[in-house]
Tab-separated table of C-alpha atoms in Angstrom:
chain	number	residue	atom	x	y	z
D	13	MET	CA	48.891	-36.005	66.129
D	14	ARG	CA	52.701	-35.726	66.027
D	15	PRO	CA	54.308	-33.843	63.101
D	16	GLY	CA	55.272	-36.084	60.214
D	17	ARG	CA	53.156	-39.040	61.373
D	18	ALA	CA	50.814	-40.236	58.618
D	19	LEU	CA	47.240	-41.442	59.108
D	20	GLY	CA	46.401	-45.002	58.207
D	21	ASN	CA	44.238	-45.934	55.263
D	22	PRO	CA	41.437	-43.290	55.295
D	23	LEU	CA	38.900	-45.706	53.843
D	24	ARG	CA	39.604	-48.099	56.706
D	25	VAL	CA	39.011	-45.317	59.243
D	26	LEU	CA	35.749	-44.299	57.596
D	27	GLY	CA	34.663	-47.889	57.452
D	28	VAL	CA	35.259	-48.360	61.173
D	29	VAL	CA	33.241	-45.231	61.984
D	30	ALA	CA	30.371	-46.358	59.791
D	31	PHE	CA	30.521	-49.857	61.288
D	32	VAL	CA	30.419	-48.535	64.860
D	33	GLY	CA	27.526	-46.257	63.929
D	34	SER	CA	25.588	-49.124	62.394
D	35	ILE	CA	26.166	-51.265	65.490
D	36	GLY	CA	24.919	-48.344	67.569
D	37	LEU	CA	21.734	-48.044	65.584
D	38	GLY	CA	21.150	-51.757	65.918
D	39	ALA	CA	21.728	-51.531	69.638
D	40	LEU	CA	19.329	-48.609	69.802
D	41	TYR	CA	16.619	-50.710	68.220
D	42	LEU	CA	17.230	-53.531	70.703
D	43	VAL	CA	17.167	-51.129	73.653
D	44	LEU	CA	13.909	-49.596	72.522
D	45	ASP	CA	12.373	-52.947	71.680
D	46	ARG	CA	13.242	-54.538	75.021
D	47	THR	CA	12.428	-51.605	77.261
D	48	SER	CA	9.196	-50.738	75.517
D	49	SER	CA	7.892	-54.243	76.169
D	50	ARG	CA	7.631	-53.314	79.839
D	51	VAL	CA	5.136	-50.539	79.131
D	52	THR	CA	1.460	-51.343	79.630
D	53	HIS	CA	-1.657	-50.322	77.666
D	54	GLN	CA	-1.468	-50.462	73.876
D	55	ILE	CA	2.132	-49.448	73.308
D	56	ASP	CA	3.527	-49.033	69.818
D	57	THR	CA	7.049	-50.452	69.903
D	58	SER	CA	7.908	-49.703	66.298
D	59	VAL	CA	10.909	-47.442	65.819
D	60	THR	CA	11.643	-45.214	62.879
D	61	VAL	CA	15.287	-44.176	62.688
D	62	THR	CA	16.136	-41.161	60.595
D	63	PRO	CA	19.912	-40.556	60.478
D	64	ARG	CA	20.746	-37.041	61.692
D	65	VAL	CA	24.495	-37.377	61.081
D	66	SER	CA	26.202	-38.642	57.923
D	67	LEU	CA	27.365	-42.257	57.993
D	68	LEU	CA	30.885	-41.036	57.222
D	69	SER	CA	30.982	-38.392	59.949
D	70	ALA	CA	33.541	-38.834	62.732
D	71	ARG	CA	30.786	-37.717	65.113
D	72	ARG	CA	28.435	-40.532	64.179
D	73	ALA	CA	29.560	-43.066	66.795
D	74	PRO	CA	29.379	-40.708	69.824
D	75	ASN	CA	26.167	-39.205	68.466
D	76	THR	CA	24.617	-42.653	68.220
D	77	LEU	CA	25.853	-43.696	71.672
D	78	SER	CA	24.435	-40.505	73.172
D	79	VAL	CA	21.063	-41.104	71.536
D	80	ILE	CA	21.069	-44.759	72.635
D	81	THR	CA	21.730	-43.836	76.242
D	82	ARG	CA	19.211	-41.040	76.497
D	83	THR	CA	16.418	-42.652	74.492
D	84	GLY	CA	16.793	-45.808	76.546
D	85	LYS	CA	16.288	-43.760	79.701
D	86	ILE	CA	13.185	-42.113	78.260
D	87	VAL	CA	11.627	-45.414	77.227
D	88	ARG	CA	12.325	-47.052	80.582
D	89	SER	CA	10.970	-44.113	82.574
D	90	PHE	CA	7.877	-43.881	80.345
D	91	SER	CA	6.554	-46.961	82.135
D	92	SER	CA	5.891	-44.789	85.194
D	93	VAL	CA	3.642	-42.664	82.992
D	94	SER	CA	1.798	-45.522	81.329
D	95	SER	CA	1.114	-47.338	84.572
D	96	ASN	CA	-0.828	-44.354	85.909
D	97	VAL	CA	-2.580	-43.061	82.797
D	98	PRO	CA	-6.341	-43.760	82.830
D	99	THR	CA	-7.689	-46.319	80.382
D	100	ASN	CA	-9.537	-43.713	78.303
D	101	SER	CA	-6.404	-41.797	77.412
D	102	CYS	CA	-3.672	-41.485	74.841
D	103	ALA	CA	-0.036	-40.467	74.992
D	104	ALA	CA	2.873	-40.180	72.587
D	105	VAL	CA	6.520	-39.129	72.879
D	106	ASP	CA	8.784	-38.543	69.871
D	107	TRP	CA	12.432	-37.497	69.733
D	108	MET	CA	15.011	-37.442	66.965
D	109	GLY	CA	12.629	-39.187	64.592
D	110	LEU	CA	11.923	-41.966	67.102
D	111	ARG	CA	8.611	-42.902	68.702
D	112	LEU	CA	9.758	-43.525	72.279
D	113	GLY	CA	6.413	-43.983	73.953
D	114	SER	CA	2.874	-44.569	72.764
D	115	ILE	CA	-0.399	-45.343	74.505
D	116	ASN	CA	-3.530	-45.602	72.352
D	117	SER	CA	-2.002	-42.854	70.220
D	118	GLU	CA	-4.209	-43.616	67.219
D	119	LYS	CA	-7.464	-43.459	69.197
D	120	VAL	CA	-9.469	-40.265	69.596
D	121	PHE	CA	-10.342	-38.664	72.916
D	122	ILE	CA	-11.802	-35.397	74.205
D	123	PRO	CA	-8.987	-32.837	73.790
D	124	ALA	CA	-10.481	-29.806	75.597
D	125	SER	CA	-8.441	-26.639	74.993
D	126	SER	CA	-5.570	-28.455	73.306
D	127	THR	CA	-7.913	-28.181	70.287
D	128	LYS	CA	-6.583	-24.636	69.957
D	129	LEU	CA	-3.395	-26.101	68.464
D	130	VAL	CA	-5.471	-27.306	65.510
D	131	THR	CA	-7.040	-23.869	65.103
D	132	ALA	CA	-3.606	-22.257	65.352
D	133	ALA	CA	-2.064	-24.582	62.773
D	134	VAL	CA	-4.781	-24.027	60.179
D	135	ALA	CA	-4.845	-20.275	60.819
D	136	LEU	CA	-1.092	-20.048	60.215
D	137	GLU	CA	-1.479	-22.067	57.031
D	138	LYS	CA	-4.513	-20.274	55.608
D	139	LEU	CA	-4.161	-16.711	56.896
D	140	LYS	CA	-0.327	-16.618	57.060
D	141	PRO	CA	1.819	-15.471	60.014
D	142	THR	CA	1.927	-11.778	59.023
D	143	PHE	CA	-1.848	-11.432	58.628
D	144	THR	CA	-3.420	-8.558	60.575
D	145	PHE	CA	-6.981	-7.568	61.440
D	146	THR	CA	-8.184	-4.049	60.597
D	147	THR	CA	-10.867	-2.219	62.560
D	148	SER	CA	-12.139	1.006	60.992
D	149	VAL	CA	-14.358	3.956	61.805
D	150	ASN	CA	-16.276	5.337	58.824
D	151	GLY	CA	-18.491	8.342	58.271
D	152	LEU	CA	-19.330	11.377	56.131
D	153	MET	CA	-17.577	14.111	58.106
D	154	ASP	CA	-17.924	17.753	57.072
D	155	ALA	CA	-15.314	20.484	57.324
D	156	ALA	CA	-16.470	21.372	60.839
D	157	GLY	CA	-15.826	17.836	62.069
D	158	VAL	CA	-19.483	16.827	62.269
D	159	VAL	CA	-20.964	13.474	61.207
D	160	THR	CA	-24.500	12.171	61.393
D	161	ASP	CA	-23.678	8.526	62.188
D	162	LEU	CA	-20.207	7.189	62.962
D	163	PHE	CA	-19.845	3.587	61.808
D	164	PHE	CA	-17.604	1.378	63.944
D	165	VAL	CA	-16.731	-1.498	61.593
D	166	GLY	CA	-15.466	-4.781	63.000
D	167	GLY	CA	-12.805	-6.676	61.105
D	168	GLY	CA	-12.798	-9.719	63.357
D	169	ASP	CA	-9.996	-8.568	65.672
D	170	PRO	CA	-10.311	-10.815	68.758
D	171	VAL	CA	-7.936	-8.771	70.924
D	172	LEU	CA	-9.358	-5.246	70.575
D	173	VAL	CA	-9.221	-3.971	74.155
D	174	ARG	CA	-9.246	-1.005	76.482
D	175	ASN	CA	-6.192	-0.642	78.716
D	176	GLU	CA	-8.389	-0.661	81.804
D	177	TYR	CA	-9.872	-4.026	80.851
D	178	VAL	CA	-6.463	-5.672	80.362
D	179	ALA	CA	-5.464	-4.608	83.869
D	180	SER	CA	-8.472	-6.499	85.269
D	181	GLU	CA	-7.874	-9.854	83.531
D	182	LYS	CA	-6.652	-13.008	85.270
D	183	TYR	CA	-4.556	-13.761	82.196
D	184	PRO	CA	-3.929	-10.290	80.731
D	185	THR	CA	-4.335	-9.966	76.975
D	186	THR	CA	-0.943	-9.731	75.297
D	187	SER	CA	-0.372	-7.969	71.973
D	188	GLY	CA	-3.813	-6.397	72.267
D	189	THR	CA	-5.095	-3.784	69.823
D	190	SER	CA	-5.687	-0.565	71.746
D	191	LEU	CA	-9.157	0.950	71.492
D	192	GLU	CA	-7.689	4.117	73.015
D	193	THR	CA	-5.328	4.372	70.042
D	194	LEU	CA	-8.303	4.216	67.675
D	195	ALA	CA	-10.176	6.870	69.678
D	196	ASP	CA	-7.126	9.141	69.584
D	197	SER	CA	-6.879	8.686	65.805
D	198	ILE	CA	-10.548	9.631	65.363
D	199	VAL	CA	-10.060	12.845	67.319
D	200	ALA	CA	-6.829	13.568	65.449
D	201	ALA	CA	-8.773	13.226	62.175
D	202	GLY	CA	-10.888	16.198	63.273
D	203	LEU	CA	-14.112	14.659	64.597
D	204	LYS	CA	-15.962	17.064	66.916
D	205	GLN	CA	-19.595	16.005	66.958
D	206	ILE	CA	-21.879	13.061	66.151
D	207	THR	CA	-25.442	14.252	65.596
D	208	GLY	CA	-26.727	10.685	65.338
D	209	SER	CA	-25.230	7.531	66.858
D	210	ILE	CA	-22.131	5.401	66.921
D	211	VAL	CA	-23.213	2.381	64.892
D	212	GLY	CA	-21.597	-0.996	65.510
D	213	VAL	CA	-21.134	-2.966	62.281
D	214	ASP	CA	-20.308	-6.671	62.588
D	215	THR	CA	-21.413	-8.040	59.212
D	216	ARG	CA	-18.059	-9.692	58.425
D	217	TYR	CA	-19.178	-12.767	60.375
D	218	ASP	CA	-22.532	-14.388	61.040
D	219	ASP	CA	-24.600	-13.433	64.075
D	220	LYS	CA	-24.418	-16.773	65.893
D	221	ARG	CA	-23.106	-15.751	69.285
D	222	PHE	CA	-22.395	-19.223	70.675
D	223	VAL	CA	-21.562	-22.690	69.350
D	224	ASP	CA	-24.670	-24.878	69.257
D	225	VAL	CA	-23.297	-27.784	71.297
D	226	TRP	CA	-21.958	-25.686	74.160
D	227	PRO	CA	-23.815	-26.037	77.447
D	228	GLN	CA	-25.775	-22.968	78.495
D	229	SER	CA	-23.467	-22.527	81.475
D	230	PHE	CA	-20.580	-21.683	79.108
D	231	HIS	CA	-22.448	-18.769	77.517
D	232	PHE	CA	-21.065	-15.351	78.505
D	233	THR	CA	-18.594	-16.966	80.923
D	234	GLU	CA	-16.268	-19.329	79.075
D	235	ALA	CA	-16.820	-17.650	75.695
D	236	GLY	CA	-19.071	-15.323	73.767
D	237	PRO	CA	-21.206	-13.665	72.729
D	238	LEU	CA	-19.122	-13.773	69.526
D	239	GLY	CA	-19.053	-11.228	66.730
D	240	ALA	CA	-16.829	-9.543	64.165
D	241	LEU	CA	-16.863	-6.337	66.244
D	242	PHE	CA	-15.592	-7.463	69.598
D	243	VAL	CA	-14.090	-5.310	72.351
D	244	ASP	CA	-12.949	-6.424	75.805
D	245	ASP	CA	-14.325	-9.944	75.285
D	246	GLY	CA	-17.776	-8.405	74.929
D	247	VAL	CA	-17.643	-6.652	78.295
D	248	VAL	CA	-18.748	-3.069	78.936
D	249	LEU	CA	-16.631	-1.692	81.755
D	250	GLY	CA	-18.754	-0.778	84.743
D	251	GLN	CA	-21.601	-3.123	83.825
D	252	PRO	CA	-21.943	-6.334	85.887
D	253	LEU	CA	-23.119	-8.527	82.980
D	254	LYS	CA	-22.083	-8.834	79.347
D	255	PRO	CA	-24.623	-7.407	76.879
D	256	ASP	CA	-26.183	-9.897	74.452
D	257	ASP	CA	-24.911	-7.893	71.467
D	258	PRO	CA	-21.094	-7.573	71.211
D	259	ALA	CA	-21.279	-4.919	68.467
D	260	LEU	CA	-23.525	-2.758	70.610
D	261	ALA	CA	-21.197	-3.275	73.567
D	262	ALA	CA	-18.215	-2.250	71.436
D	263	ALA	CA	-19.983	0.878	70.198
D	264	THR	CA	-20.755	1.794	73.804
D	265	GLU	CA	-17.105	1.445	74.788
D	266	LEU	CA	-15.960	3.610	71.871
D	267	GLN	CA	-18.585	6.227	72.718
D	268	ASN	CA	-17.312	6.406	76.297
D	269	LEU	CA	-13.775	7.021	75.055
D	270	LEU	CA	-14.811	9.677	72.521
D	271	ILE	CA	-16.936	11.576	75.039
D	272	ALA	CA	-13.960	11.552	77.409
D	273	ARG	CA	-11.966	13.174	74.583
D	274	GLY	CA	-14.466	15.968	74.088
D	275	VAL	CA	-16.532	14.585	71.203
D	276	MET	CA	-20.259	15.347	71.497
D	277	VAL	CA	-22.601	12.414	70.810
D	278	ALA	CA	-26.349	13.017	70.455
D	279	SER	CA	-27.890	9.537	70.524
D	280	VAL	CA	-27.305	6.145	72.117
D	281	PRO	CA	-25.256	3.515	70.239
D	282	ARG	CA	-26.923	0.977	67.985
D	283	ARG	CA	-26.016	-1.916	65.693
D	284	ASP	CA	-26.691	-1.823	61.954
D	285	ALA	CA	-25.178	-2.468	58.531
D	286	MET	CA	-23.231	0.121	56.539
D	287	GLN	CA	-23.192	0.989	52.856
D	288	SER	CA	-19.953	0.086	51.135
D	289	ASP	CA	-19.075	3.603	49.971
D	290	VAL	CA	-18.817	5.320	53.362
D	291	PRO	CA	-15.272	6.730	53.678
D	292	VAL	CA	-12.828	5.713	56.408
D	293	ILE	CA	-12.073	8.357	59.032
D	294	ALA	CA	-9.591	6.305	61.074
D	295	SER	CA	-8.499	2.703	61.538
D	296	VAL	CA	-6.302	0.518	63.704
D	297	GLN	CA	-4.457	-2.685	62.832
D	298	SER	CA	-3.839	-5.628	65.091
D	299	ALA	CA	-0.497	-7.209	65.820
D	300	PRO	CA	0.569	-9.950	63.368
D	301	LEU	CA	-1.285	-13.254	63.527
D	302	THR	CA	1.613	-15.009	65.273
D	303	ASN	CA	1.285	-12.628	68.223
D	304	ILE	CA	-2.459	-13.200	68.416
D	305	ILE	CA	-2.011	-16.968	68.258
D	306	GLN	CA	0.571	-16.754	71.027
D	307	GLU	CA	-1.951	-14.901	73.182
D	308	MET	CA	-4.566	-17.538	72.386
D	309	LEU	CA	-2.313	-20.485	73.224
D	310	VAL	CA	-0.567	-19.061	76.284
D	311	ASN	CA	-3.761	-17.773	77.915
D	312	SER	CA	-6.068	-20.425	76.388
D	313	ASP	CA	-8.271	-17.642	75.041
D	314	ASN	CA	-11.558	-19.210	73.943
D	315	ASN	CA	-12.949	-16.103	72.258
D	316	THR	CA	-9.829	-15.660	70.146
D	317	ALA	CA	-9.972	-19.295	69.040
D	318	GLU	CA	-13.605	-19.034	67.976
D	319	LEU	CA	-13.123	-15.769	66.091
D	320	LEU	CA	-10.041	-17.147	64.336
D	321	LEU	CA	-12.140	-20.108	63.220
D	322	LYS	CA	-14.732	-17.745	61.751
D	323	GLU	CA	-11.968	-15.773	60.034
D	324	ILE	CA	-10.635	-18.990	58.505
D	325	GLY	CA	-14.098	-19.547	57.044
D	326	PHE	CA	-14.299	-15.965	55.784
D	327	ALA	CA	-10.817	-16.012	54.243
D	328	THR	CA	-11.111	-19.397	52.540
D	329	LYS	CA	-14.780	-19.601	51.578
D	330	GLY	CA	-16.202	-16.099	51.974
D	331	THR	CA	-18.409	-16.961	54.947
D	332	GLY	CA	-17.400	-16.080	58.484
D	333	SER	CA	-19.101	-18.800	60.477
D	334	THR	CA	-18.115	-21.643	62.768
D	335	ALA	CA	-19.542	-24.261	60.405
D	336	VAL	CA	-17.688	-22.982	57.335
D	337	GLY	CA	-14.506	-22.504	59.335
D	338	LEU	CA	-14.699	-26.127	60.432
D	339	GLU	CA	-15.097	-27.208	56.799
D	340	ALA	CA	-11.873	-25.399	55.935
D	341	VAL	CA	-10.108	-26.933	58.940
D	342	ALA	CA	-11.211	-30.441	57.943
D	343	GLU	CA	-9.978	-29.944	54.389
D	344	GLN	CA	-6.590	-28.724	55.568
D	345	LEU	CA	-6.159	-31.554	58.058
D	346	ALA	CA	-6.941	-34.020	55.277
D	347	GLN	CA	-4.147	-32.502	53.186
D	348	TRP	CA	-1.776	-33.094	56.096
D	349	ASN	CA	-3.072	-36.670	56.592
D	350	ALA	CA	-4.057	-35.573	60.082
D	351	ASN	CA	-7.799	-36.102	59.917
D	352	THR	CA	-8.225	-39.719	61.010
D	353	ASN	CA	-11.447	-40.046	63.024
D	354	ILE	CA	-11.303	-36.399	64.115
D	355	GLN	CA	-14.544	-34.717	65.172
D	356	LEU	CA	-14.534	-30.963	65.705
D	357	PHE	CA	-17.447	-28.753	66.695
D	358	ASP	CA	-15.586	-25.571	67.640
D	359	GLY	CA	-12.180	-23.906	67.584
D	360	SER	CA	-11.558	-23.605	71.306
D	361	GLY	CA	-12.173	-27.112	72.610
D	362	LEU	CA	-15.069	-26.140	74.860
D	363	ALA	CA	-17.218	-28.720	73.077
D	364	ALA	CA	-17.206	-32.042	74.917
D	365	GLU	CA	-18.101	-33.604	71.553
D	366	ASP	CA	-14.663	-32.798	70.062
D	367	ARG	CA	-12.409	-35.805	69.418
D	368	ILE	CA	-8.715	-35.807	68.458
D	369	SER	CA	-5.947	-38.419	68.695
D	370	CYS	CA	-2.461	-38.015	70.092
D	371	ASP	CA	-1.096	-39.042	66.685
D	372	VAL	CA	-2.793	-36.038	65.079
D	373	PHE	CA	-1.213	-33.726	67.630
D	374	MET	CA	2.193	-35.270	66.915
D	375	ILE	CA	1.752	-34.575	63.201
D	376	LEU	CA	0.993	-30.920	63.945
D	377	LEU	CA	3.802	-30.589	66.494
D	378	ASN	CA	6.266	-31.942	63.966
D	379	LYS	CA	4.971	-29.820	61.088
D	380	PHE	CA	5.071	-26.600	63.119
D	381	SER	CA	8.172	-27.384	65.181
D	382	SER	CA	9.878	-24.204	63.973
D	383	SER	CA	7.061	-21.894	65.083
D	384	PHE	CA	4.888	-23.500	67.770
D	385	PRO	CA	7.438	-23.643	70.641
D	386	ASP	CA	7.727	-19.848	70.826
D	387	LEU	CA	3.933	-19.503	70.849
D	388	LEU	CA	3.270	-21.742	73.860
D	389	ALA	CA	3.199	-21.185	77.605
D	390	VAL	CA	6.446	-21.868	79.478
D	391	ALA	CA	6.534	-24.169	82.494
D	392	SER	CA	6.454	-22.278	85.798
D	393	GLN	CA	6.615	-18.945	83.964
D	394	SER	CA	3.596	-18.084	81.843
D	395	GLY	CA	0.010	-18.772	80.921
D	396	THR	CA	-1.862	-21.859	82.002
D	397	ILE	CA	1.305	-23.647	83.206
D	398	ARG	CA	2.782	-20.733	85.116
D	399	ASP	CA	2.153	-22.535	88.415
D	400	VAL	CA	3.224	-25.996	87.234
D	401	PHE	CA	6.621	-27.762	87.143
D	402	GLY	CA	8.342	-25.336	89.487
D	403	GLY	CA	11.492	-26.820	90.977
D	404	THR	CA	11.703	-29.577	88.360
D	405	ALA	CA	14.223	-30.160	85.593
D	406	VAL	CA	11.770	-28.816	82.999
D	407	GLU	CA	11.074	-25.524	84.798
D	408	GLY	CA	11.457	-22.641	82.362
D	409	LYS	CA	12.008	-25.105	79.517
D	410	LEU	CA	8.901	-27.137	78.735
D	411	ARG	CA	6.472	-25.444	76.327
D	412	GLY	CA	2.913	-26.653	76.403
D	413	LYS	CA	-0.763	-26.238	75.671
D	414	THR	CA	-3.117	-27.450	78.330
D	415	GLY	CA	-6.717	-28.589	78.111
D	416	THR	CA	-9.313	-28.791	80.857
D	417	LEU	CA	-12.967	-29.797	81.041
D	418	ASN	CA	-14.837	-31.810	83.636
D	419	GLY	CA	-13.211	-35.224	83.443
D	420	VAL	CA	-10.651	-34.085	80.858
D	421	LYS	CA	-7.021	-33.030	81.187
D	422	ALA	CA	-4.544	-32.538	78.346
D	423	LEU	CA	-0.942	-31.446	77.909
D	424	VAL	CA	0.645	-31.166	74.472
D	425	GLY	CA	3.918	-29.546	73.486
D	426	TYR	CA	7.705	-29.593	73.398
D	427	LEU	CA	10.735	-29.919	75.618
D	428	PRO	CA	13.661	-28.079	73.977
D	429	ILE	CA	16.940	-29.995	74.218
D	430	PRO	CA	20.300	-28.153	74.002
D	431	ASN	CA	22.182	-28.891	70.778
D	432	SER	CA	19.450	-31.229	69.609
D	433	GLU	CA	15.871	-31.424	68.453
D	434	PRO	CA	13.046	-30.898	70.956
D	435	VAL	CA	11.120	-33.779	72.446
D	436	LEU	CA	7.517	-33.769	71.200
D	437	PHE	CA	4.766	-35.042	73.474
D	438	SER	CA	0.991	-35.304	73.701
D	439	LEU	CA	-1.158	-36.546	76.554
D	440	LEU	CA	-4.972	-36.616	76.591
D	441	MET	CA	-6.695	-38.077	79.648
D	442	ASN	CA	-10.442	-38.682	79.913
D	443	LYS	CA	-11.703	-39.865	83.290
D	444	SER	CA	-14.049	-38.528	85.926
D	445	GLY	CA	-12.021	-36.461	88.384
D	446	ILE	CA	-8.841	-36.387	86.287
D	447	ASP	CA	-9.078	-32.594	86.103
D	448	ASN	CA	-8.361	-32.408	89.847
D	449	GLN	CA	-4.766	-31.423	90.608
D	450	ASN	CA	-4.094	-34.428	92.809
D	451	SER	CA	-5.133	-36.693	89.917
D	452	TYR	CA	-3.413	-35.207	86.873
D	453	ARG	CA	-0.324	-33.530	88.290
D	454	PRO	CA	1.505	-36.724	89.337
D	455	ILE	CA	1.081	-38.011	85.780
D	456	TRP	CA	2.202	-34.702	84.273
D	457	TYR	CA	5.266	-34.698	86.493
D	458	ALA	CA	6.079	-38.302	85.610
D	459	LEU	CA	5.846	-37.411	81.918
D	460	ALA	CA	8.086	-34.384	82.440
D	461	GLU	CA	10.644	-36.496	84.281
D	462	SER	CA	10.584	-39.074	81.501
D	463	ILE	CA	11.098	-36.693	78.589
D	464	GLY	CA	13.632	-34.749	80.642
D	465	LYS	CA	15.972	-37.722	80.260
D	466	ALA	CA	16.719	-36.388	76.773
D	467	SER	CA	18.679	-33.576	78.432
D	468	ALA	CA	20.652	-35.917	80.661
D	469	THR	CA	24.239	-37.005	80.115
D	470	PRO	CA	26.034	-38.277	78.218
D	471	SER	CA	25.926	-35.607	75.555
D	472	VAL	CA	27.542	-35.980	72.148
D	473	GLU	CA	30.358	-33.659	73.228
D	474	GLN	CA	31.159	-35.813	76.250
D	475	LEU	CA	31.458	-38.905	74.064
D	476	THR	CA	33.397	-37.319	71.201
D	477	PRO	CA	37.113	-38.241	71.262
């Protein structure tokens, strides 16, 4: 503006901006309404517009034009997703307060491991992000460093591990609680000899090692045996099969570490209860809950999900069981209005009887949009999508939780958008053979291409005068 040149009537200028913005919003509705009519299946064409910029902002017109252009591209390209999605499936895409794509989003389907997002959400709500698990070693130790029995007390920590075990995992445990650190602390406390046994104590939770509805083939392999004292996913290093008793397995692992550190142990490990007045010799705390949830979601850790569900039951109702944990989850989902027709039988999604809708996932994605993205696997970089989306526009950007069972494939998550809100998406597909790569990956890639349009030009900055 030249010096000394006055602006026109400011109210007129503001009125023009508001008028242009309102025209833009109307155009946006027409674009979405017309393009969405091309999408097959049961598509919800309703649009909810929540203004992100003040009506009197000079940026409103370019902001609206940018949103119109990019949302229109998403809606049009979503047809390539809907035309290939199996009939028994749901999908939903939200951005900037708009529902841009919807297929059977209100209907429930088998979610597989995407169920872990429900477990994560309720755990964050009920236990709180800074919650930690404590594992202790108790005993009556004399001045010479001798105890009769050394009680190894489980606090429900699902990621208590030996370093050697982590090195052997396909998806290595992240933010694990080191059993070696606990063993070092015991020795540092002065323990020299155990004249009895190392006793595994897992009374914090019930002794149901598997979820009732799981097929026998999942036992010991996909998850379990579960317990409040749980080391290395129930494995004893050097043994070909998991023991039936996770507390006994944990006590064996601790004994091996203590013997290696010079502690003499007279008898074999056993599992038992402990009196409440036995003093603590040493203890170890887990990483904060957010770190443990990240490990669960990135690696799709079934054991962690099931133990978190039991902890939810213990923390909210005083009973550490799957059934009571599910009661607490159902109550919390009802408070969030996210419980419509849901059926849950576990915390991991291994149960083929589980049922969740895409709409429920969208509620959770929106509610936890400030925390979930950092807790999910990253496309072509980590976890269960580390070998997916390489060479695409969403590589290194898309954050997602997968789900896989026979005839089930799911992908739920976010696509961060620079200088904007992330795109939220959920896709649950139920069809024989859909879990084969050549069946689900083309649909995943079509979805990624569609939501990637939110990052395309024109941006607000390019349209701002």
